Coordinates of C-alpha atoms in Angstrom, one line a residue:
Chain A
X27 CA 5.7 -26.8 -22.7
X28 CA 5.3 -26.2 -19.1
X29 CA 3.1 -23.1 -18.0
X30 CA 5.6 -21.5 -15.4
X31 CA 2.7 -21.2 -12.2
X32 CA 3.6 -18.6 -9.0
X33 CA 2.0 -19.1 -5.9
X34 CA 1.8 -15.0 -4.7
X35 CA -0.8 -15.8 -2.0
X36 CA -0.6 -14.4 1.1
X37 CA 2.2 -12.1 -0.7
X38 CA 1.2 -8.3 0.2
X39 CA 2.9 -6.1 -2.4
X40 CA 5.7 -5.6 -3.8
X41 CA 6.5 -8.9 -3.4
X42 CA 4.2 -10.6 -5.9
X43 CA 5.3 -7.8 -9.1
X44 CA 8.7 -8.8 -8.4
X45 CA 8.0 -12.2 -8.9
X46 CA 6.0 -11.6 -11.9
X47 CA 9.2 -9.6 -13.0
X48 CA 11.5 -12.5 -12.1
X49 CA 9.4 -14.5 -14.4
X50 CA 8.8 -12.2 -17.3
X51 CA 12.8 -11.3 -17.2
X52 CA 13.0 -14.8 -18.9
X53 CA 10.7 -13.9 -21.7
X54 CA 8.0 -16.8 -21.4
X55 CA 5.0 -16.8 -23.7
X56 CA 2.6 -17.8 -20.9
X57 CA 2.6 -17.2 -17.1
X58 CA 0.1 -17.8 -14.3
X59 CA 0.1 -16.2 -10.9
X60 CA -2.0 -16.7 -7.9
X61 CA -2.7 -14.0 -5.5
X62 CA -5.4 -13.4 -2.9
X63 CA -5.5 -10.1 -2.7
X64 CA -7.0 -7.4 -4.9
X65 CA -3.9 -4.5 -4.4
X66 CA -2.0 -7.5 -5.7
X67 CA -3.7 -8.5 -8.6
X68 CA -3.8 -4.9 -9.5
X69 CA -0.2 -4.6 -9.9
X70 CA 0.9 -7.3 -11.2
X71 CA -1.8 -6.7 -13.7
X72 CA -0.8 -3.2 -14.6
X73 CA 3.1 -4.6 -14.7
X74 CA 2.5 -7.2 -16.5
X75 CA 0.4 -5.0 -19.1
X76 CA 3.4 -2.6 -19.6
X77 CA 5.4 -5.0 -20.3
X78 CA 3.2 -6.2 -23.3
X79 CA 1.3 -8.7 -22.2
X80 CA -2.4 -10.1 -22.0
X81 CA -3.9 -10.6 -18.8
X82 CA -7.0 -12.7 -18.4
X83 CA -8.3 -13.1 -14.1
X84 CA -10.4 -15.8 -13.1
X85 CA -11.6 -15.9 -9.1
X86 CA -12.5 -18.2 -7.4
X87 CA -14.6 -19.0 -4.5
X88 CA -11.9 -19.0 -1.9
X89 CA -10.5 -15.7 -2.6
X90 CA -7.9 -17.5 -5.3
X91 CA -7.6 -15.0 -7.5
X92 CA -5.4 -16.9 -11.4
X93 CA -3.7 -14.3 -13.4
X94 CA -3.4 -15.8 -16.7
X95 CA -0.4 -13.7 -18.1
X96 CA -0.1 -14.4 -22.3
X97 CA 1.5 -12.9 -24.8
Chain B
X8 CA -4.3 11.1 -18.0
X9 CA -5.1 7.9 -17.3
X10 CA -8.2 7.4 -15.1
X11 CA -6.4 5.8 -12.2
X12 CA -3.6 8.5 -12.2
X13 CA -6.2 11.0 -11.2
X14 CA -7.6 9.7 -8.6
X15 CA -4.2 8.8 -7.0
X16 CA -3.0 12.8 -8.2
X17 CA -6.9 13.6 -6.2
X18 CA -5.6 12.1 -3.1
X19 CA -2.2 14.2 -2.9
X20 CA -3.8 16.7 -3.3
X21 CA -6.5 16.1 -0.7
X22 CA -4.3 14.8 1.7
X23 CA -2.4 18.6 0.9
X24 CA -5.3 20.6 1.7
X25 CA -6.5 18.5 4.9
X26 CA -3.1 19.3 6.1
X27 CA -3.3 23.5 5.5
X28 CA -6.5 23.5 6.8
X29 CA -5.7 21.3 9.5
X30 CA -3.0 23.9 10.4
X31 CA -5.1 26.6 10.1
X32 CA -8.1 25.1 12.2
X33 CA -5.3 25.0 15.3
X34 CA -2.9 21.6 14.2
X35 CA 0.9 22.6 15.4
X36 CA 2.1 24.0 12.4
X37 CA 3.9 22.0 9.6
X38 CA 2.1 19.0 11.9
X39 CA -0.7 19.0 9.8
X40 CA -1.6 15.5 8.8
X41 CA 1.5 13.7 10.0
X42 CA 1.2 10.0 10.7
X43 CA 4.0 9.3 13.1
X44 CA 2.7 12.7 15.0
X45 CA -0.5 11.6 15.7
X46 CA 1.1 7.8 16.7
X47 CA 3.3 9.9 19.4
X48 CA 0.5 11.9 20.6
X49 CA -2.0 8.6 21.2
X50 CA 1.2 7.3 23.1
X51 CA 1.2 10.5 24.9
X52 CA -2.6 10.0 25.9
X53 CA -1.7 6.9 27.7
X54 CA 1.0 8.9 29.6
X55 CA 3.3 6.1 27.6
X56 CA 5.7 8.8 27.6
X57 CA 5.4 12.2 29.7
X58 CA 5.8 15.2 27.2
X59 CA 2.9 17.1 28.1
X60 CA 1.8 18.7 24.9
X61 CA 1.8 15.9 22.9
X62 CA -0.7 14.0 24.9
X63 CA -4.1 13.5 22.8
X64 CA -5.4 10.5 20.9
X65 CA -6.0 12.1 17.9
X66 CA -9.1 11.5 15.7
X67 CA -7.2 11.5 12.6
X68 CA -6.0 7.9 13.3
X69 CA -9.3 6.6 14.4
X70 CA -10.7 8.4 11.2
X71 CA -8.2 7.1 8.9
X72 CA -8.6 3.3 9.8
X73 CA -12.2 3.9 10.0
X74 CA -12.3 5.0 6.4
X75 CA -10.0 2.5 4.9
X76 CA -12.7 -0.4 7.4
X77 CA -15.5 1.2 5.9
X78 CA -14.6 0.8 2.4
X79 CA -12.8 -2.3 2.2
X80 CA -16.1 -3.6 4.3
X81 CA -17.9 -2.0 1.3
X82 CA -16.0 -3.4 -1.9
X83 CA -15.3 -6.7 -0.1
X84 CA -11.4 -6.5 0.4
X85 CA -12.0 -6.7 4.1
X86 CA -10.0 -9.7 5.5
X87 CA -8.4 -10.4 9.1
X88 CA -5.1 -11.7 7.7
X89 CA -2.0 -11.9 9.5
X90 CA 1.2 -14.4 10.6
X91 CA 4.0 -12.9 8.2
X92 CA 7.2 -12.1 10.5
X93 CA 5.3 -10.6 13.2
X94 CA 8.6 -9.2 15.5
X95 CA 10.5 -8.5 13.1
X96 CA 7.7 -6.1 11.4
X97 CA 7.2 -4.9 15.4
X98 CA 11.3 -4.0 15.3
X99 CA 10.5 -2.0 11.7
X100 CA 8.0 -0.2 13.1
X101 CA 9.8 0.7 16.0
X102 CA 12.7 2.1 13.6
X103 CA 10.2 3.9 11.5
X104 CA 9.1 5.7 14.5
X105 CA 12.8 6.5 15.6
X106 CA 13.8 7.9 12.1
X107 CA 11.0 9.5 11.8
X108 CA 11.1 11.6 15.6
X109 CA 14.6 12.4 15.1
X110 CA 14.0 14.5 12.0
X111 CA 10.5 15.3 13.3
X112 CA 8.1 14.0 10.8
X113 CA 7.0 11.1 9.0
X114 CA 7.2 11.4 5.4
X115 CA 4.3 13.0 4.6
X116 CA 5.1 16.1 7.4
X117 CA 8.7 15.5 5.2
X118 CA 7.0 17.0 2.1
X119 CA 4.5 19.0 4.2
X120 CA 7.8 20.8 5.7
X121 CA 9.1 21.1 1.9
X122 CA 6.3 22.4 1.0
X123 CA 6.6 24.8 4.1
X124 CA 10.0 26.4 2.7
X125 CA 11.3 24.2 5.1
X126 CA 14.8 23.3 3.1
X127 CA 16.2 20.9 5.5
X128 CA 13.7 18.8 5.0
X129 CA 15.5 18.6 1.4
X130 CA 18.4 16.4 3.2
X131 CA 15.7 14.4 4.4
X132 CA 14.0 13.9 1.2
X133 CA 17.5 12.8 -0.3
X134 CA 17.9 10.2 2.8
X135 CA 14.4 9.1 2.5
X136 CA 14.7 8.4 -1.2
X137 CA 18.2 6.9 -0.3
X138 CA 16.5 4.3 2.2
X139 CA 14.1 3.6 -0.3
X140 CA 16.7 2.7 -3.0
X141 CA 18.1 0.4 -0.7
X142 CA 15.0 -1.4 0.9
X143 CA 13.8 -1.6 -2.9
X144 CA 17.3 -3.2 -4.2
X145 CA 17.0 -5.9 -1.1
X146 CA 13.2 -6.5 -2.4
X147 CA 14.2 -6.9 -6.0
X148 CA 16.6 -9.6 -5.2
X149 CA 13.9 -11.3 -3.3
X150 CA 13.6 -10.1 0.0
X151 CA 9.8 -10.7 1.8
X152 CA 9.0 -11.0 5.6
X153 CA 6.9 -14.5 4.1
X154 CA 3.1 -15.0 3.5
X155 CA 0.5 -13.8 5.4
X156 CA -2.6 -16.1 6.3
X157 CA -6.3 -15.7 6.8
X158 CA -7.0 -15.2 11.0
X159 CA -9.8 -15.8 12.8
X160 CA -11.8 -13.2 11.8
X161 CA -12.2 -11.1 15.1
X162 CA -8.3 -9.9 15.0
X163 CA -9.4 -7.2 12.7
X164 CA -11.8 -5.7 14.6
X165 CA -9.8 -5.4 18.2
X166 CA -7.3 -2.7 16.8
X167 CA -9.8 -0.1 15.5
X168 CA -12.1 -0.9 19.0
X169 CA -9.0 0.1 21.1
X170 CA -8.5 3.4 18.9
X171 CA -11.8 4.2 19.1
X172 CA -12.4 4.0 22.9
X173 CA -9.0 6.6 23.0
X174 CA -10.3 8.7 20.7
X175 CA -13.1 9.0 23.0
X176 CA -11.9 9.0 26.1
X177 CA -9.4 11.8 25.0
X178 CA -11.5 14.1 23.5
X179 CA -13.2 13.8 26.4
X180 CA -10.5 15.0 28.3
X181 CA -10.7 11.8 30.6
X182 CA -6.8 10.5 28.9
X183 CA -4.0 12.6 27.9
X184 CA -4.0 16.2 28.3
X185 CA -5.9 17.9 25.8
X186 CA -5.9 21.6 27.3
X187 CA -1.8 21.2 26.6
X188 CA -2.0 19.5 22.8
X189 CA -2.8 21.9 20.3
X190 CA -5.3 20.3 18.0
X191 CA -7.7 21.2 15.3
X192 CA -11.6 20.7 16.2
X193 CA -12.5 17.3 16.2
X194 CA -14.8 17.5 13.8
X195 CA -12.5 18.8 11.6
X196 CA -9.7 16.4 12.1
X197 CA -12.0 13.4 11.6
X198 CA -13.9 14.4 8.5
X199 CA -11.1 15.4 6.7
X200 CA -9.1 11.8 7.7
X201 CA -12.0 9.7 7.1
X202 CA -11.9 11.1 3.5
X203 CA -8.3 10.5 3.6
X204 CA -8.6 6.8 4.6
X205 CA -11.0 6.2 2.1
X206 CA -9.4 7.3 -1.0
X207 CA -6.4 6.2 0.0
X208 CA -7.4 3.1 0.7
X209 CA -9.2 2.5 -2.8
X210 CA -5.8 4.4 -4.8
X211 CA -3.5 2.3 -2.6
X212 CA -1.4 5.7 -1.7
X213 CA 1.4 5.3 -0.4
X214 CA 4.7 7.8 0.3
X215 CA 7.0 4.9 0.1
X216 CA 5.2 3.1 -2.8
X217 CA 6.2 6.2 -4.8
X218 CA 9.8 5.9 -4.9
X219 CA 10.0 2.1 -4.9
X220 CA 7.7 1.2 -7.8
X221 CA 9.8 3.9 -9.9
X222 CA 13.0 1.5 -8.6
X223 CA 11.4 -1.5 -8.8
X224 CA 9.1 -1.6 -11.8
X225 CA 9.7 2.1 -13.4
X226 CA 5.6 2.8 -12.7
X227 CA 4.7 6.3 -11.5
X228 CA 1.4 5.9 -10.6
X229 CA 2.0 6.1 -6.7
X230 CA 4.7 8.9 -6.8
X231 CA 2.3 11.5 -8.8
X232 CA 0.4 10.8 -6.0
X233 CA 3.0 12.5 -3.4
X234 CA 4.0 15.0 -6.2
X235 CA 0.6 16.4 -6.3
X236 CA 0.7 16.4 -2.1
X237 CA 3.8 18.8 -2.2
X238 CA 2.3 21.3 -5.5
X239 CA -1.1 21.1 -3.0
X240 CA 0.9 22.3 -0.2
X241 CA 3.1 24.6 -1.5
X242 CA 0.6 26.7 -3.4
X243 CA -1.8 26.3 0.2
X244 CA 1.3 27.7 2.1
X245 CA 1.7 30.6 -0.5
X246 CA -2.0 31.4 -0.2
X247 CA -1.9 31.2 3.5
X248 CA 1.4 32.9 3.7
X249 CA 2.8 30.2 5.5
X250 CA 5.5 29.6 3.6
X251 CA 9.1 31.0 4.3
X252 CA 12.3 29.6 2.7
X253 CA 15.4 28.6 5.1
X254 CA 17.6 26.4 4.7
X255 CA 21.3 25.5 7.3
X256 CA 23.7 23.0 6.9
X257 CA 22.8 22.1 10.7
X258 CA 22.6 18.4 11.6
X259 CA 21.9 18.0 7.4
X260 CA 23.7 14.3 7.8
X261 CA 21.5 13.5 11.1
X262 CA 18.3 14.5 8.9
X263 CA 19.6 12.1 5.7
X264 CA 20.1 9.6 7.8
X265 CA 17.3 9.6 9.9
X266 CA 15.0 9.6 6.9
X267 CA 17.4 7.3 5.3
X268 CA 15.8 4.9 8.4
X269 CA 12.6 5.3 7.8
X270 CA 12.8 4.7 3.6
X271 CA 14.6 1.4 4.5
X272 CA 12.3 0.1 7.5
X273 CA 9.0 1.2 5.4
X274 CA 10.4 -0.2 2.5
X275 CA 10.9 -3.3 4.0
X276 CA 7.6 -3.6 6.0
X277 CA 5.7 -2.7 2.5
X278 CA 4.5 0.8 2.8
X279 CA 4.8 4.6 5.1
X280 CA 3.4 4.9 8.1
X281 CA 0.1 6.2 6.2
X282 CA -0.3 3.1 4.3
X283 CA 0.0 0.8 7.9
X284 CA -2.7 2.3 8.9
X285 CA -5.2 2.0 5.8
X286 CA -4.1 -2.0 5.9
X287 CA -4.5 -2.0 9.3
X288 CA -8.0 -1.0 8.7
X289 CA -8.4 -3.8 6.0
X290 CA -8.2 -6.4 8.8
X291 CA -4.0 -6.4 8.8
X292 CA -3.0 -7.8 11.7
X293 CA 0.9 -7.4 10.3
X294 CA 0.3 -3.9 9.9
X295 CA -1.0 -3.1 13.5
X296 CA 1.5 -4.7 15.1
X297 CA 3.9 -2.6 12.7
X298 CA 2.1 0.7 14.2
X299 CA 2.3 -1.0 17.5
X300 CA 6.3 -0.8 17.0
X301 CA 6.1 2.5 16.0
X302 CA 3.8 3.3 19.3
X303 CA 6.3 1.6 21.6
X304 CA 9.6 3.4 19.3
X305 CA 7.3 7.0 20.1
X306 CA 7.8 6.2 23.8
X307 CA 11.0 4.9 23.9
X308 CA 12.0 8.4 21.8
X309 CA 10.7 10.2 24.3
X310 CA 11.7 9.0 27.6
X311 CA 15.7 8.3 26.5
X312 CA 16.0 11.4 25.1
X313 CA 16.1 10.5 21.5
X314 CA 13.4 12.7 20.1
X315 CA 14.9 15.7 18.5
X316 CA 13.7 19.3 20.0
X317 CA 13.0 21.8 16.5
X318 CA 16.3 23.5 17.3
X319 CA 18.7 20.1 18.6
X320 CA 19.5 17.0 17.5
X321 CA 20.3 14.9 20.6
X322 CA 23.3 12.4 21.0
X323 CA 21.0 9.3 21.8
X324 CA 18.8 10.4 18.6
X325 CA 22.0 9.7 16.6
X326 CA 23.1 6.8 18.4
X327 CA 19.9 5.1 18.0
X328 CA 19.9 6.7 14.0
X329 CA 23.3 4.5 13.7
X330 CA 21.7 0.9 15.6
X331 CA 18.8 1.2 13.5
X332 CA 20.6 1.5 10.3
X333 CA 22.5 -1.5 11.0
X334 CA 19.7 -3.1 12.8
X335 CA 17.6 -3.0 9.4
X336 CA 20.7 -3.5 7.1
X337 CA 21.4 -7.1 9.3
X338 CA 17.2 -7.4 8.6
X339 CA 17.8 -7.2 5.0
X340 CA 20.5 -9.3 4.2
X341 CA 19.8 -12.4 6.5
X342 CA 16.6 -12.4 5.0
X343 CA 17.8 -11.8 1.7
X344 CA 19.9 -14.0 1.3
X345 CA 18.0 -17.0 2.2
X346 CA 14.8 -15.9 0.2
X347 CA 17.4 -15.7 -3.0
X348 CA 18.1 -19.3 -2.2
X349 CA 13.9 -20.6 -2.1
X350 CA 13.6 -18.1 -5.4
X351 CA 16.5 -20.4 -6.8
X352 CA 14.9 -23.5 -6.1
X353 CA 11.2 -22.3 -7.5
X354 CA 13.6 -21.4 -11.1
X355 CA 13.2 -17.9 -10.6

């Protein structure tokens, strides 16, 4: 199966929690989010925590940062 | 309590005490630390508008975006970004600032006048949080001024150079009209905002935040963080014995709704006037010209006669109350409704 991807950069918050909520509304078992910001990855991190799941962050070197969001 | 709650409970409450002692070091009272007061009194210093005692570029805003610089220059979350709907975060602003100087205070001055026995300030609160609601509904269903990009990397230093220069030249008495403004020593005023801008800028705090992430997303982190601002200044009040309870039906439905303005615009231009400033200090670009609105809406307020006096609300202040709401409602669901449409396509 396809891992659902977001593209949240350049996304200042809310914006990027409420697309991680869209997308966890829908129940997936894996998720991956890209913001660029660190307010950002924050959030969605602690939403996406609340709501059960794992959340592994890789950065990369052009400010990229991946949350992988897992049950 | 969880680690990051207290530090965002820490900043309330040190945001509450800079604001009594603020007061007490010569601020107008109930003034304290307000945002949108400070924005109207740099405009003043520029003679932007002609109200004599609120002319003085005041070294809380220089402190503040100094701070938030300092800090996000220190954990590398400094970035010149900008490019996401720059006008129509300029017309929010300008809103904000409207809202905000017909009821007399931005949000935090809101729960500073609370906290102040101030009970009108409890229609605002209801107004505010009412905006809020509203801006945050529009937001779930996928409204977003679009991306911001990385700018040339200058952009984020012009804003804070400009402050800086006003700060100096009006504490020096060269701008604005300093002997008319009360103030608080300026050393006073900038070391307790350049503590403010720091921690606020590390526990992202933010008046508006509060409210929304409870609509949004049910999380409370941001709201204990105003909570703690109005327990911090009503027990300072108490101590002080500044704090007298009153409370009229007078103008109650001008003070809901211009509140009701400023939750809506804020909501929509992601964060209270207090939380512009600590991106602009990031290297925002869409946050200054959001304060550059509100600079423009302070003078505008004060030369048409829309500013409210502490004992009238005036007929332009609710005219322009009434075109902003339905300035920011036509905002909302253009926008909207054309977002829900990209969301649709991208399966979400």
């Amino acid at each position: 199966m396809d891992i659902k991807k977001i593209d949240a950069r350049g996304q200042s918050c809310p914006i990027p929690v409420v697309l991680a909520k869209k997308a966890i509304d829908k129940n997936p078992k894996k998720l991956e989010i890209i913001v660029d910001n660190v307010a950002a990855k924050e959030n969605v991190t602690r939403f996406a925590k609340t709501m059960g799941y794992n959340v592994n962050i890789e950065e990369n070197d052009i400010d990229d940062i991946i949350l992988k969001i897992e049950k | 309590m969880k680690k990051e709650n207290s530090k965002i409970i820490l900043t309330g409450a040190i945001i509450g005490i800079a604001a009594v002692i603020l007061v007490a070091l010569g601020n107008p009272k109930n003034m304290g630390f307000c945002i949108a007061c400070f924005i109207r009194d740099i405009t003043g210093s520029l003679k932007l508008h002609n109200v004599e005692k609120l002319q003085y570029a005041r070294p809380e805003i220089f402190a503040i975006l100094l701070g938030s610089f300092i800090i996000a220059k220190i954990k590398k979350e400094y970035k010149s970004t900008g490019g996401s709907s720059p006008i129509i975060r300029f017309v929010l602003g300008f809103f904000i600032m409207i809202g905000a100087l017909v009821f007399l205070g931005c949000p935090l001055r809101m729960v500073l006048r609370l906290g102040g026995g101030d009970g009108k300030a409890i229609f605002a609160l209801f107004g505010f949080i009412a905006g809020i609601y509203s801006g945050s509904k529009f937001l779930g269903q996928g409204f977003s001024l679009g991306r911001t990009y990385k700018i040339e990397k200058n952009n984020g230093y012009i804003f804070i150079s400009i402050i800086s220069f006003l700060t100096i030249l009006s504490a020096l008495g060269v701008i604005g009209n300093l002997d008319k403004t009360t103030h608080a020593p300026f050393i006073a005023s900038f070391t307790f905002a350049i503590i403010v801008g720091i921690m606020a800028q590390r526990t992202r705090f933010c008046m508006v935040g509060g409210y929304r992430d409870i609509f949004l997303f049910k999380d409370f982190k941001l709201f204990y963080g105003s909570l703690s601002l109005l327990i911090v200044v009503l027990i300072g009040n108490i101590i002080t014995n500044n704090f007298s309870f009153s409370i009229t039906m007078t103008n109650a439905i001008w003070f809901f709704l211009s509140m009701g303005l400023v939750g809506f615009a804020a909501a929509l231009a992601g964060g209270c006037p207090l939380r512009q400033l600590i991106l602009a200090g990031e290297g925002n670009s869409d946050s200054i010209i959001t304060i550059i609105g509100m600079i423009f809406g302070a003078a505008i307020s004060h030369n048409f006669a829309i500013a409210s006096s502490p004992t009238t609300v005036n007929t332009n202040g609710k005219i322009a109350v009434i075109i902003g709401l339905l300035i920011i409602s036509a905002i909302a669901l253009i926008i909207t409704k054309q977002k829900k449409e990209e969301l649709k396509k991208l399966g979400l």
